[in-house]
């Protein structure tokens, strides 16, 4: 029986290329695009637990919080405008990632990154100076537009630039900057919350301009990817760049394959409609399910609302922010573990191990919170050790996410799409991700209020489903050149029924199997 979902034969292709300082630095700079996303994730949770911020913009939440502490702890933060504040950004990001698809495809990955930085900059400024709720929301919409552009283009950029053997590690640089962004934001919140006069939230929100400037300047100095240059007809320049990026002169085979992929892609007039073709069924499924599942791990309940959550389970406001810093550190550390191992143990192992780890922790957290808070949400006297055990399980859960679904949720989609659908499919990945981030952000506080500790079991259920999906349907993609990825579907026990032997044939394969010069054959049905 073929290994469930497994692909271990490789394609037999070996493109020469090294991990040159040039490609490393380029990828580090590009990966910084994740900072804006991370900064925002970390900032919003902390700001919404700062009393002066709530008092100024969300009075009813503030009043509820000040009221008798013995009322139902599960419901103290349940407010629609407050959740709208957090989640409006994700709807904006969803929309802009769709527009970004065209910009990324027609004008290159760099321009989308630049738009990402500039829009985020504008949003950060408006938020820092906000005087009314509408300014807050407008600022967040601009931040969201920025994130949509950046998340659409940065993972593609990294996967195209990286030599395939190091693609996992270099791509996860994006997730690493997301986690660093979250951590920096949590630390800043911790200190800004202490500022006398209660205007620290302005610094937290306005601080967004720093990561925005980094990606803006970064996008101006970065080279475009050879794939993208070829896609825009700049062949000579692309070949020169490919030599520089790979650090070798012998790039002909890879270059020819990139050109073949680009020719195939040129015949596609409607990348969106094209996605519905039978041979793209595995790609479309992954583009939808991976981000859906990533969000249904429930990670953003911790990321957005860690301070709120810790506050709910009995930490003082200050201690809550501190615990968010601790989960932030775990998040960064575990992402580094992922960078180290993703190209060695592969994607499937990390997905499955991370899933089991998260599942165990979710059940434990539900049991601990349930035992103490019951269904009425009154913990009585909560011993310190109890809260510490809960935080410990939350940390192990975060580590599980941070070396599996976190980075892989961005890496795997960005490496499996053939060039002709890459931009469109990545937009679907981003928009599905943003949509479910929105849904979780929007309903979490209400769900906490109604499901109580059962909320953690709700997410645990999805972790079981997603692990089963990975086991049976997700082939291993480590160590396979990006334009050769078609092979993994052809040899897969399930997906091979959608992808025929003539689909996704690269220049090299044609040369071997069908005679040279027929590079357009693979898309004869376009
Ligand atoms: C996810 C975010 C999440 C973050 C946590 C990312 O991969 O897309 O939604 O907040 O990881 O580190």
Coordinates of N, CA and C and ligand atoms in Angstrom, one line a residue, residues 37 41 175 178-179 182 294-295 299-300 303-304 331 401 405-407 410 433 437, ligand 1:
X37 N 2.2 41.9 10.1 CA 1.0 41.0 10.4 C 1.2 40.7 11.9
X41 N -1.3 41.5 15.2 CA -1.9 40.4 16.0 C -1.6 40.6 17.5
X175 N 7.1 33.3 8.8 CA 6.4 33.0 10.1 C 7.2 33.5 11.3
X178 N 6.5 36.9 11.8 CA 5.2 37.1 12.4 C 5.3 36.9 13.9
X179 N 6.0 35.9 14.3 CA 6.0 35.6 15.8 C 6.9 36.7 16.5
X182 N 4.7 39.6 16.9 CA 3.7 39.4 18.0 C 4.4 39.6 19.4
X294 N -5.8 26.0 9.7 CA -4.9 26.7 10.5 C -5.6 27.6 11.5
X295 N -6.7 28.2 11.1 CA -7.4 29.1 12.0 C -8.2 28.3 13.0
X299 N -5.7 29.0 17.4 CA -4.5 29.8 17.9 C -4.7 31.2 18.2
X300 N -5.6 31.8 17.3 CA -5.8 33.3 17.5 C -6.6 33.6 18.8
X303 N -3.6 34.2 20.6 CA -2.8 35.4 20.2 C -3.5 36.7 20.4
X304 N -4.8 36.8 20.0 CA -5.5 38.1 20.2 C -5.9 38.3 21.6
X331 N 6.4 31.0 21.3 CA 6.0 31.1 19.9 C 7.2 31.3 19.0
X401 N 1.7 24.5 17.8 CA 1.2 25.2 16.7 C 2.4 25.9 15.9
X405 N 1.4 23.9 12.2 CA 0.4 24.6 11.4 C 0.7 26.1 11.2
X406 N 1.4 26.7 12.1 CA 1.8 28.1 12.0 C 2.6 28.4 10.7
X407 N 3.8 27.9 10.7 CA 4.7 28.1 9.5 C 4.2 27.3 8.3
X410 N 1.6 28.7 5.8 CA 2.0 29.6 4.8 C 3.0 29.0 3.8
X433 N -7.7 32.4 4.9 CA -7.1 32.5 6.2 C -7.7 33.8 6.9
X437 N -9.8 33.9 10.3 CA -9.3 34.7 11.4 C -10.4 35.7 11.9
Ligands
LIG1 C1 -1.3 32.7 11.6 C2 -1.8 33.7 12.5 C3 -1.4 33.5 13.9 C4 0.1 33.4 14.0 C5 0.6 33.0 15.3 C6 0.2 32.6 11.7 O1 0.7 31.7 10.9 O2 -1.7 32.9 10.3 O3 -3.2 33.7 12.4 O4 -1.8 34.5 14.7 O5 0.6 32.4 13.1 O6 2.0 33.0 15.4

